[in-house]
Amino acid sequence: MDGFKRRLRDSVQLRLSVTLSLAILLVALLAAAFAFVSALDEAHEMQDETLRQVAALYDRQQMTLHYPAAQAVDDDNEESRVIVQYLADGSQAVGNDDALLPLPFPTTLSDGLSTLKVTGEDFRVLVRTTARGERIVVAQETGVRDKEARESAWRSLLPFLILFPVLLLVVGDLVRKMFRPIATLSADIDQRDEQALHPVDESHVPSEIRPFVVAINRLLGRVAQSVDNQRRFVADAAHELRSPMTALSLQAERLAATEMPAAARERLLPLTRGIDRSRNLIDQLLSLAAAQSSSNAVPSRVSVLHIYRRILEDLLPLADRKNIDIGVESSEDVQVSINETDLLILIRNLVDNAIRYTPPGGRIDLSVKREQAAVVLQVSDTGPGIAVEEQARVFDPFYRSLGTDESGSGLGLSIVKAIADRTGLKVDLGFTDVIERSGLCVTVSIGQP
Ligand SMILES: Nc1ncnc2c1ncn2[C@@H]1O[C@H](COP(=O)(O)OP(=O)(O)OP(=O)(O)O)[C@@H](O)[C@H]1O
Ligand SMILES: [Mg+2]
């Protein structure tokens, strides 16, 4: 009950449904009560009218009244029957149990309708003086009349019994439909990823909540501006750091070429490694900033095998150094519609990871195939792979798995994700050996028009 009260307080939709339902219930009850009372009145009125018509009929036809024998009256008809007798005959009647005609009505009754008790039963009685001067009584038991009138009054409630649930359903449906734009709006915002800061479409929003949506759009605009500023700051900082880092690297190279004691050379080695790592970090930061900015990257027809070849030319020395067998499995080329630099950076990061995290003597396969409406590229290696619980996290910037000796900035897969988000590619991580759960197999699906 408490839960319902809380939901009622929190939900305008529920409050509206409940209030409208109660209002309908109240109106239906009032209308039903009114209909019941007037149907009851009408039924009584009609019964009186029947008595009048019977009396008029006897009068007009100048009929002579005969009283039926007790056994001739069947029980069902006895209940609802209309009794017609001469008023004067009532005085000769002895109150018998069969209550058959004539009944002892008081002879003093005046013409017209009245209700009175005769032989322990209530009767509605009409007395009429006929054209021949006889006084006749037309009577009916009130119990029977009331029962019939009530039955007819209950029947008049039938439309309300049908209409009430139908109205409730209509109101419920109407309220749900009225609030549907809000549900659609929240589902739309919920499905967005954190990069999608474009304004919400206000055109289908009801005018009551439009100011709210406009305010949200203004906030989204400010957030997008601020995110953009931060990205630009990171990109500018990386760019500014690049030149001094290159200079530092050159200085270290020159220093290494000079004569120096063995102890000094030993210390120079970590220095040059540190400088290389920093240069790699700066390059990756710049790549990430470029991948995240909605730049004017124009798509064109790109040959996947051509991209693979360019990457292998660059990275083959690294693979050779670790004695890794790297190659392209597919012989058939596929053209995809994408910006060439985007695809190059994306695949290069995947192949770079595969070489880096696959132990010496391993194997890396690159493949491409056409599948229905998409082109599917795969980079699979025979390294340790990435545990399922870690697979979502490796796309976070600066996330690196524990226990790896390889150096890296933790930005490669963030760059991959940024490019995929921007260009609408789908990147899935899996295992090369599904049974052993080892080896990383990255699948990139490029939807083709
Ligand atoms: N092929 C792979 N096999 C096993 N682990 C991998 C593989 N590729 C990525 N990982 C794991 O995912 C983490 C994140 O990879 P990511 O490419 O983002 O960063 P990184 O390689 O450490 O640095 P860099 O920015 O230089 O690429 C890595 O640290 C590694 O632990
Ligand atoms: Mg990497």
Coordinates of C-alpha atoms in Angstrom, one line a residue, residues 5-449:
K5 CA 1.1 5.7 -2.4
R6 CA 4.6 6.6 -3.2
R7 CA 4.1 5.7 -6.9
L8 CA 1.0 7.8 -6.9
R9 CA 2.9 10.7 -5.4
D10 CA 5.8 10.4 -7.9
S11 CA 3.9 9.6 -11.1
V12 CA 1.7 12.2 -12.8
Q13 CA 0.6 9.5 -15.3
L14 CA -0.6 7.2 -12.4
R15 CA -2.3 10.2 -10.6
L16 CA -4.1 11.2 -13.8
S17 CA -5.2 7.6 -14.5
V18 CA -6.5 7.1 -10.9
T19 CA -8.2 10.5 -10.7
L20 CA -9.9 10.1 -14.1
S21 CA -11.0 6.5 -13.1
L22 CA -12.4 7.7 -9.8
A23 CA -14.2 10.6 -11.6
I24 CA -15.7 8.1 -14.1
L25 CA -16.7 5.7 -11.3
L26 CA -18.5 8.6 -9.4
V27 CA -20.3 9.8 -12.5
A28 CA -21.2 6.2 -13.4
L29 CA -22.6 5.6 -9.9
L30 CA -24.6 8.8 -9.8
A31 CA -26.0 8.1 -13.3
A32 CA -26.7 4.5 -12.5
A33 CA -28.6 5.5 -9.3
F34 CA -30.6 8.0 -11.3
A35 CA -31.3 5.5 -14.0
F36 CA -32.4 2.9 -11.5
V37 CA -34.8 5.2 -9.7
S38 CA -36.4 6.5 -12.9
A39 CA -36.6 3.0 -14.4
L40 CA -38.4 1.9 -11.2
D41 CA -40.8 4.8 -11.3
E42 CA -41.4 4.2 -15.0
A43 CA -42.2 0.5 -14.4
H44 CA -44.7 1.4 -11.7
E45 CA -46.2 4.0 -13.9
M46 CA -46.6 1.4 -16.7
Q47 CA -48.1 -1.1 -14.3
D48 CA -50.7 1.5 -13.2
E49 CA -51.4 2.2 -16.8
T50 CA -52.0 -1.5 -17.4
L51 CA -54.6 -1.5 -14.6
R52 CA -56.3 1.5 -16.2
Q53 CA -56.3 -0.1 -19.6
V54 CA -57.7 -3.4 -18.3
A55 CA -60.5 -1.5 -16.6
A56 CA -61.2 0.6 -19.7
L57 CA -61.3 -2.6 -21.8
Y58 CA -63.9 -4.3 -19.5
D59 CA -65.9 -1.1 -19.6
R60 CA -65.8 -0.6 -23.3
Q61 CA -66.5 -4.2 -24.2
Q62 CA -69.2 -4.4 -21.5
M63 CA -67.9 -7.7 -20.4
T64 CA -69.4 -9.8 -17.7
L65 CA -67.0 -11.1 -15.1
H66 CA -66.7 -14.8 -14.3
Y67 CA -64.5 -16.0 -11.4
P68 CA -62.1 -18.9 -12.2
A69 CA -62.1 -22.1 -10.2
A70 CA -59.1 -22.5 -7.8
Q71 CA -57.6 -25.4 -9.7
A72 CA -57.8 -23.6 -13.0
V73 CA -55.1 -21.1 -12.0
D74 CA -51.5 -22.2 -12.5
D75 CA -49.0 -21.0 -9.9
D76 CA -46.8 -18.9 -12.1
N77 CA -49.6 -16.9 -13.6
E78 CA -51.2 -16.6 -10.3
E79 CA -48.3 -14.4 -9.1
S80 CA -48.4 -11.8 -11.8
R81 CA -52.1 -11.9 -12.6
V82 CA -54.3 -8.9 -12.6
I83 CA -57.5 -9.4 -10.7
V84 CA -60.7 -8.0 -12.0
Q85 CA -64.0 -8.2 -10.0
Y86 CA -67.1 -6.3 -9.1
L87 CA -66.5 -4.2 -6.1
A88 CA -69.8 -5.3 -4.6
D89 CA -68.8 -9.0 -4.8
G90 CA -66.1 -8.4 -2.3
S91 CA -68.6 -8.1 0.6
Q92 CA -69.8 -11.7 -0.1
A93 CA -66.3 -13.1 -0.2
V94 CA -65.1 -15.1 2.7
G95 CA -61.4 -14.7 3.4
N96 CA -60.3 -18.1 2.1
D97 CA -56.7 -19.4 1.9
D98 CA -56.7 -19.9 -1.8
A99 CA -57.1 -16.2 -2.1
L100 CA -59.2 -16.7 -5.2
L101 CA -61.8 -14.3 -6.5
P102 CA -63.7 -12.5 -5.4
L103 CA -61.4 -10.8 -2.8
P104 CA -62.9 -8.8 0.1
F105 CA -62.2 -5.3 -1.1
P106 CA -64.0 -2.7 1.0
T107 CA -67.0 -1.5 -0.9
T108 CA -66.4 2.1 0.4
L109 CA -63.5 2.5 -2.0
S110 CA -63.7 5.6 -4.2
D111 CA -62.9 5.6 -7.9
G112 CA -59.2 5.8 -8.7
L113 CA -55.9 4.2 -7.7
S114 CA -54.9 3.3 -4.2
T115 CA -52.8 0.8 -2.3
L116 CA -54.3 -1.3 0.4
K117 CA -54.0 -4.5 2.4
V118 CA -56.5 -7.3 1.7
T119 CA -56.3 -10.9 3.2
G120 CA -52.8 -10.1 4.5
E121 CA -51.4 -9.0 1.1
D122 CA -50.7 -5.5 -0.2
F123 CA -52.6 -4.7 -3.5
R124 CA -52.5 -1.9 -5.9
V125 CA -56.1 -1.3 -6.7
L126 CA -58.0 0.7 -9.4
V127 CA -61.8 1.2 -8.9
R128 CA -63.8 2.3 -11.9
T129 CA -67.5 2.9 -12.3
T130 CA -68.5 1.5 -15.8
A131 CA -70.9 3.0 -18.2
R132 CA -73.5 0.4 -17.0
G133 CA -73.1 1.8 -13.5
E134 CA -71.3 -1.2 -12.1
R135 CA -68.2 -0.6 -10.0
I136 CA -65.3 -2.9 -11.0
V137 CA -62.0 -3.4 -9.2
V138 CA -58.7 -4.1 -11.1
A139 CA -56.0 -5.1 -8.7
Q140 CA -52.5 -6.5 -8.6
E141 CA -50.3 -7.7 -5.7
T142 CA -47.7 -5.0 -4.9
G143 CA -45.1 -7.6 -4.1
V144 CA -45.3 -8.9 -7.7
R145 CA -45.3 -5.4 -9.1
D146 CA -42.3 -4.4 -7.1
K147 CA -40.4 -7.5 -8.2
E148 CA -41.0 -6.9 -11.8
A149 CA -40.2 -3.2 -11.5
R150 CA -36.9 -4.0 -9.8
E151 CA -36.0 -6.5 -12.4
S152 CA -36.6 -4.0 -15.2
A153 CA -34.7 -1.3 -13.2
W154 CA -31.7 -3.6 -12.8
R155 CA -31.8 -4.3 -16.6
S156 CA -31.5 -0.5 -17.1
L157 CA -28.1 -0.7 -15.3
L158 CA -26.6 -3.0 -17.9
P159 CA -25.2 -0.3 -20.2
F160 CA -23.4 1.2 -17.2
L161 CA -21.9 -2.2 -16.3
I162 CA -20.6 -2.5 -19.9
L163 CA -19.5 1.1 -20.3
F164 CA -17.6 1.5 -17.1
P165 CA -14.8 -1.0 -17.8
V166 CA -14.7 0.1 -21.4
L167 CA -14.2 3.7 -20.3
L168 CA -11.5 2.7 -17.9
L169 CA -9.6 1.0 -20.6
V170 CA -10.0 3.9 -22.9
V171 CA -8.8 6.4 -20.2
G172 CA -5.8 4.1 -19.4
D173 CA -4.9 3.9 -23.0
L174 CA -5.4 7.6 -23.7
V175 CA -3.2 8.6 -20.7
R176 CA -0.5 6.1 -21.8
K177 CA -0.5 7.5 -25.3
M178 CA -0.4 11.1 -23.9
F179 CA 2.8 10.2 -22.0
R180 CA 4.4 8.2 -24.9
P181 CA 6.4 11.1 -26.3
I182 CA 8.2 11.4 -22.9
A183 CA 8.9 7.6 -22.8
T184 CA 10.3 7.8 -26.4
L185 CA 12.4 10.8 -25.5
S186 CA 14.0 9.1 -22.5
A187 CA 14.6 5.9 -24.4
D188 CA 16.3 8.0 -27.1
I189 CA 18.5 9.8 -24.6
D190 CA 19.2 6.5 -22.8
Q191 CA 20.5 4.8 -25.9
R192 CA 23.0 7.5 -26.7
D193 CA 26.6 7.0 -25.9
E194 CA 28.6 9.7 -24.0
Q195 CA 29.9 11.3 -27.2
A196 CA 26.4 12.0 -28.6
L197 CA 25.8 15.5 -27.3
H198 CA 23.6 16.7 -30.2
P199 CA 20.3 18.4 -29.3
V200 CA 17.2 16.4 -28.6
D201 CA 14.5 16.6 -31.3
E202 CA 11.8 18.9 -29.8
S203 CA 9.3 18.8 -32.7
H204 CA 7.3 15.9 -31.3
V205 CA 7.4 16.9 -27.7
P206 CA 4.1 18.2 -26.1
S207 CA 4.3 22.0 -25.5
E208 CA 4.0 21.4 -21.7
I209 CA 7.4 19.8 -21.5
R210 CA 9.1 21.7 -24.4
P211 CA 10.6 24.3 -22.1
F212 CA 12.3 21.5 -20.1
V213 CA 13.6 19.9 -23.3
V214 CA 14.9 23.3 -24.5
A215 CA 16.7 23.7 -21.2
I216 CA 18.3 20.2 -21.6
N217 CA 19.3 21.1 -25.1
R218 CA 21.0 24.3 -23.9
L219 CA 22.8 22.3 -21.2
L220 CA 23.9 19.7 -23.8
G221 CA 25.2 22.5 -26.0
R222 CA 27.3 23.9 -23.0
V223 CA 28.6 20.4 -22.2
A224 CA 29.6 19.7 -25.8
Q225 CA 31.4 23.0 -25.9
S226 CA 33.3 22.3 -22.7
V227 CA 34.2 18.7 -23.8
D228 CA 35.4 20.2 -27.1
N229 CA 37.5 22.7 -25.3
Q230 CA 39.1 20.0 -23.2
R231 CA 39.8 17.8 -26.2
R232 CA 41.4 20.8 -28.0
F233 CA 43.5 21.5 -24.9
V234 CA 44.8 17.9 -24.8
A235 CA 45.5 18.0 -28.5
D236 CA 47.3 21.3 -28.3
A237 CA 49.3 20.2 -25.3
A238 CA 50.3 17.0 -27.1
H239 CA 51.2 18.9 -30.2
E240 CA 53.3 21.4 -28.2
L241 CA 55.1 18.6 -26.5
R242 CA 55.9 16.8 -29.7
S243 CA 58.7 19.2 -30.9
P244 CA 60.7 19.2 -27.6
M245 CA 60.3 15.5 -27.4
T246 CA 61.7 15.0 -30.9
A247 CA 64.6 17.3 -30.0
L248 CA 65.2 15.3 -26.8
S249 CA 65.2 12.1 -28.8
L250 CA 67.7 13.4 -31.3
Q251 CA 69.9 14.7 -28.5
A252 CA 69.8 11.2 -26.9
E253 CA 70.7 9.6 -30.3
R254 CA 73.6 12.0 -30.6
L255 CA 74.7 11.3 -27.1
A256 CA 74.7 7.6 -27.8
A257 CA 77.0 8.1 -30.7
T258 CA 79.7 9.7 -28.6
E259 CA 82.4 7.9 -26.6
M260 CA 81.3 7.4 -23.1
P261 CA 82.1 5.0 -20.2
A262 CA 80.2 1.8 -20.0
A263 CA 78.4 2.9 -16.8
A264 CA 77.1 6.0 -18.5
R265 CA 75.9 4.0 -21.6
E266 CA 74.1 1.7 -19.3
R267 CA 72.2 4.6 -17.8
L268 CA 71.5 6.1 -21.2
L269 CA 69.5 3.1 -22.2
P270 CA 66.5 3.6 -19.8
L271 CA 66.6 7.3 -20.7
T272 CA 66.1 6.6 -24.4
R273 CA 63.4 4.1 -23.6
G274 CA 61.6 6.6 -21.5
I275 CA 61.9 9.2 -24.2
D276 CA 60.5 6.6 -26.7
R277 CA 57.6 5.8 -24.4
S278 CA 56.8 9.5 -24.0
R279 CA 56.9 10.0 -27.8
N280 CA 54.5 7.1 -28.2
L281 CA 52.2 8.5 -25.6
I282 CA 52.1 11.9 -27.3
D283 CA 51.5 10.3 -30.7
Q284 CA 48.6 8.2 -29.2
L285 CA 47.2 11.3 -27.5
L286 CA 47.2 13.2 -30.8
S287 CA 45.6 10.2 -32.6
L288 CA 42.9 10.0 -29.9
A289 CA 42.1 13.7 -30.2
A290 CA 41.9 13.4 -33.9
A291 CA 39.7 10.3 -33.7
Q292 CA 37.3 12.0 -31.3
S293 CA 36.9 15.2 -33.1
S294 CA 34.1 15.1 -35.7
S295 CA 36.5 16.2 -38.3
N296 CA 35.8 16.4 -42.0
A297 CA 37.0 12.8 -42.6
V298 CA 35.5 12.1 -46.1
P299 CA 34.8 8.4 -46.8
S300 CA 36.0 6.9 -50.0
R301 CA 36.3 3.4 -51.5
V302 CA 39.2 1.7 -49.7
S303 CA 40.8 -1.6 -50.5
V304 CA 41.1 -3.6 -47.3
L305 CA 44.1 -5.7 -48.6
H306 CA 45.9 -2.5 -49.5
I307 CA 45.5 -1.3 -45.9
Y308 CA 46.7 -4.6 -44.5
R309 CA 49.7 -4.5 -46.8
R310 CA 50.7 -1.0 -45.7
I311 CA 50.4 -1.9 -42.0
L312 CA 52.4 -5.1 -42.5
E313 CA 55.2 -3.2 -44.2
D314 CA 55.4 -0.9 -41.2
L315 CA 55.1 -3.5 -38.4
L316 CA 56.7 -6.6 -40.0
P317 CA 60.1 -5.8 -38.4
L318 CA 58.5 -5.8 -34.9
A319 CA 56.9 -9.2 -35.7
D320 CA 60.1 -10.6 -37.1
R321 CA 62.0 -9.5 -34.0
K322 CA 59.6 -11.7 -31.9
N323 CA 59.6 -14.5 -34.5
I324 CA 55.8 -14.1 -35.0
D325 CA 54.2 -15.5 -38.1
I326 CA 52.0 -12.7 -39.3
G327 CA 50.0 -12.8 -42.6
V328 CA 46.8 -12.2 -44.5
E329 CA 44.5 -15.2 -44.7
S330 CA 42.1 -13.9 -47.3
S331 CA 43.0 -13.8 -51.0
E332 CA 40.0 -12.0 -52.2
D333 CA 40.0 -8.2 -51.8
V334 CA 37.0 -6.2 -50.6
Q335 CA 36.4 -2.5 -51.0
V336 CA 34.8 -0.6 -48.2
S337 CA 33.4 2.8 -48.0
I338 CA 35.3 4.6 -45.2
N339 CA 37.9 7.3 -44.6
E340 CA 41.2 5.6 -45.3
T341 CA 43.2 7.2 -42.5
D342 CA 40.5 6.1 -40.0
L343 CA 40.7 2.5 -41.1
L344 CA 44.5 2.6 -41.2
I345 CA 44.8 3.9 -37.6
L346 CA 42.2 1.5 -36.3
I347 CA 43.7 -1.7 -37.9
R348 CA 47.3 -0.5 -37.1
N349 CA 46.4 -0.3 -33.4
L350 CA 44.8 -3.8 -33.4
V351 CA 47.8 -5.3 -35.2
D352 CA 50.3 -3.4 -33.0
N353 CA 48.5 -4.9 -29.9
A354 CA 48.5 -8.4 -31.4
I355 CA 52.3 -8.2 -32.1
R356 CA 53.0 -6.7 -28.7
Y357 CA 50.9 -9.1 -26.5
T358 CA 51.6 -12.3 -28.5
P359 CA 54.5 -14.3 -27.1
P360 CA 57.5 -15.0 -29.4
G361 CA 56.8 -17.8 -31.9
G362 CA 53.1 -17.0 -32.0
R363 CA 50.8 -16.4 -35.0
I364 CA 48.7 -13.5 -36.2
D365 CA 46.1 -13.7 -38.9
L366 CA 44.4 -10.9 -40.7
S367 CA 41.3 -11.6 -42.7
V368 CA 38.4 -9.9 -44.6
K369 CA 35.1 -11.3 -45.8
R370 CA 31.8 -10.0 -47.1
E371 CA 28.7 -10.9 -45.0
Q372 CA 25.2 -9.8 -46.1
A373 CA 25.1 -6.1 -45.6
A374 CA 28.5 -5.8 -43.9
V375 CA 32.2 -6.3 -44.5
V376 CA 33.9 -8.2 -41.6
L377 CA 37.5 -7.7 -40.8
Q378 CA 39.3 -9.9 -38.2
V379 CA 42.6 -9.7 -36.5
S380 CA 43.3 -12.8 -34.4
D381 CA 46.4 -13.8 -32.5
T382 CA 47.6 -16.7 -30.4
G383 CA 48.5 -14.6 -27.3
P384 CA 46.8 -14.7 -23.9
G385 CA 43.6 -12.9 -25.0
I386 CA 41.5 -10.6 -22.8
A387 CA 39.4 -12.1 -20.0
V388 CA 35.6 -11.6 -20.6
E389 CA 35.2 -9.4 -17.5
E390 CA 38.0 -7.1 -18.7
Q391 CA 36.8 -6.8 -22.3
A392 CA 34.6 -3.8 -21.7
R393 CA 37.2 -1.9 -19.7
V394 CA 40.1 -2.2 -22.1
F395 CA 38.4 0.5 -24.3
D396 CA 38.7 3.0 -21.4
P397 CA 41.5 5.6 -21.9
F398 CA 44.8 4.6 -20.0
Y399 CA 43.4 1.2 -19.0
R400 CA 46.1 -1.4 -19.2
S401 CA 45.8 -5.0 -18.0
L402 CA 47.9 -5.9 -15.0
G403 CA 50.8 -8.4 -15.4
T404 CA 51.9 -7.3 -18.8
D405 CA 55.6 -6.5 -19.3
E406 CA 55.0 -4.6 -22.5
S407 CA 55.1 -0.8 -22.4
G408 CA 52.2 1.1 -23.7
S409 CA 50.1 4.2 -23.0
G410 CA 46.7 2.4 -22.7
L411 CA 45.2 4.5 -25.5
G412 CA 45.2 2.2 -28.5
L413 CA 41.8 0.6 -28.0
S414 CA 40.3 4.0 -26.9
I415 CA 41.4 5.3 -30.3
V416 CA 39.8 2.2 -32.0
K417 CA 36.5 2.9 -30.0
A418 CA 36.5 6.6 -30.8
I419 CA 36.9 5.9 -34.6
A420 CA 34.2 3.1 -34.4
D421 CA 31.8 5.4 -32.6
R422 CA 32.3 8.2 -35.0
T423 CA 32.1 6.2 -38.2
G424 CA 29.4 3.7 -37.0
L425 CA 31.6 0.6 -37.1
K426 CA 31.1 -2.3 -34.7
V427 CA 34.1 -3.7 -32.8
D428 CA 33.7 -7.0 -30.9
L429 CA 36.3 -8.8 -28.8
G430 CA 36.4 -12.6 -28.6
F431 CA 38.8 -15.5 -28.3
T432 CA 40.8 -17.1 -31.2
D433 CA 40.5 -20.4 -29.4
V434 CA 37.1 -20.4 -27.9
I435 CA 37.5 -23.7 -26.0
E436 CA 40.8 -22.8 -24.4
R437 CA 39.7 -19.1 -24.0
S438 CA 43.0 -17.8 -25.3
G439 CA 44.1 -15.6 -28.1
L440 CA 42.4 -12.3 -28.9
C441 CA 40.2 -12.2 -31.9
V442 CA 38.9 -8.7 -32.8
T443 CA 36.1 -8.4 -35.3
V444 CA 35.4 -5.2 -37.0
S445 CA 32.0 -5.0 -38.9
I446 CA 31.7 -2.2 -41.5
G447 CA 28.1 -1.7 -42.6
Q448 CA 27.9 -1.2 -46.3
P449 CA 25.1 0.7 -48.1

